[in-house]
Amino acid sequence: MRLLSENLNLNDKYTLIEDNSLSFKDKVFSLYSEDTLRDLFCEDIPDFKHDELEYFKNLLEEIMSKKLKVLIVSDYDCDGVLALVIFSRLLDNLKIDYKYYIPSRIKEGYGLNDTIVDRAIKYHFDVLITIDNGVSAIDQLKKLKENGIRTVVIDHHEYTNRPDTDVFLHPFIFDDYYHYMCSGALTLMISRAYMMDDYSVVLAMITVLSDVMKVYGVNRQILKSGIKILNEQRYLPIVNILDKETYSYGDMSFGVIPKINAISRMDHMTNVNILVKYFMDLDHDNRDTALQIEKINNLRKDLSTAMCEKGLKMIKENNTINVIYDNEFHEGLCGIAANKIVSSTSKPAIVMALTNGIYKGSGRSIDGINLYESLKKYDGYLAFGGHEKAVGLSINKDKLDNFIDYINNLNVDYKPSKKKLIRIGMDDLTYDNIMFLESLKPFGEGFAEPLFYIEKPVIKSCFMIKNLYPKYTLANGIEAISFDSRLKVQSCEGFIGNIELNNYRNRIKINISLKEIVL
């Protein structure tokens, strides 16, 4: 959020949509492609059919008839854990006996490792199923095959070549409508081939939000159905983590998902398996576990805040990419600290912690800089992966100076994209128009919430919340709120922000979430 100067032309930063011949609705629709709008108002989750799913159903029949021993290996983040719960509910329904294992984020790291493979061989498992990992475990899958263990990969991460596995269930092999599923959405669609389970829809909805998946195709239906079901059913595992009268997508993103992820990030204090047991149990009021999750998340917040504050003091002004490291940093919180530092500096950041002579960390980027492409050519990594906005990496301690030199000598390609901005007047802020915006929800990745330039807002008063955040009251009772203390003015040319309805104590108001002010 910034205070725009008088000399900055809006067209330098935004593509303005200001055709007065267009209605409010048409201006909003012009933001999106025809493909994006195609299934916008579809309510139902569709049936899911594919040859690969049929292969898997045949394998499940064989497992049931021959009573084969099954091991599931899942990831430790929110998507992996809840996808495991969804899949476990399916196997329980089919009365298939199974064991599951989630590696430690800190001690073992991501994915199917050699130790897990050796255990599967030692204890004579017949089938090993990976969830939210597996596409890159080429050597491990080969060893399992050589030892007569059938394998199934259920994953959504990018891959170059299809892994050698008996069944491969991945969004990329399906139609475009299913192309952007995370593992939770994928396991839900598999489950629905056998059973309709409302609780699994809610869990899948949370995973789509946790992995910031595109709000497109089947994901949109999962999100819309999931939040509706949650508000009707109020499942205890969710209520005990966050008790509210009504739930929103924001409540999941900021009130539930961080608490789930905190368990694996702080796995020196606890075990991520408590989450599986907690979310599997719908019959008991497990408030003790919920309180434990809350306590660990509060500690996580304190530690990540301290890391961020310490990291900000280490920043050198001239760096294009900030590299921050400290022997006392917590490895599991590097990504969170990097996010906060990026928000504070508007520059990409890499935050690393030292563990057993190895610096491990996470990088986060800004719009316009592809961090993965910028960093991938360095040849000293022990491990490296990620995408445009986020990377994970490991380097030996003695490579640190070399890595920093590499970063400092990078010619970073900065290609910021202009955001689309809809110009409207105060008279466009009607209940009907805002209800139309509400009908388009959920917004998210690939379906951005409309951003508006409200010309010449009539400011009646400004109140500072907690002496920090300006809250404006405009004409007709409209409120505009910013969480940037710099955005306090007496008058201006325009507000830039998102618009929504706020229902507080049964009083409905139009709210503007302020991003910038044009002087």
Short mmCIF file of C-alpha atoms in Angstrom, two decimals, residues 25 116 118 144 181 230 262 301 426 506 519:
data_model
loop_
_atom_site.label_atom_id
_atom_site.label_comp_id
_atom_site.label_asym_id
_atom_site.label_seq_id
_atom_site.Cartn_x
_atom_site.Cartn_y
_atom_site.Cartn_z
CA LYS A 25 -21.25 -5.22 -14.45
CA ILE A 116 10.78 -44.59 4.19
CA ASP A 118 13.63 -49.15 3.22
CA LEU A 144 10.11 -49.92 -4.65
CA MET A 181 -6.33 -29.00 -8.47
CA LEU A 230 -19.13 -25.55 6.69
CA ALA A 262 2.32 -24.21 12.39
CA LYS A 301 3.99 -16.14 15.53
CA MET A 426 -19.50 7.56 -5.70
CA ASN A 506 -26.77 -7.40 11.52
CA LEU A 519 -3.75 13.14 -4.07
#
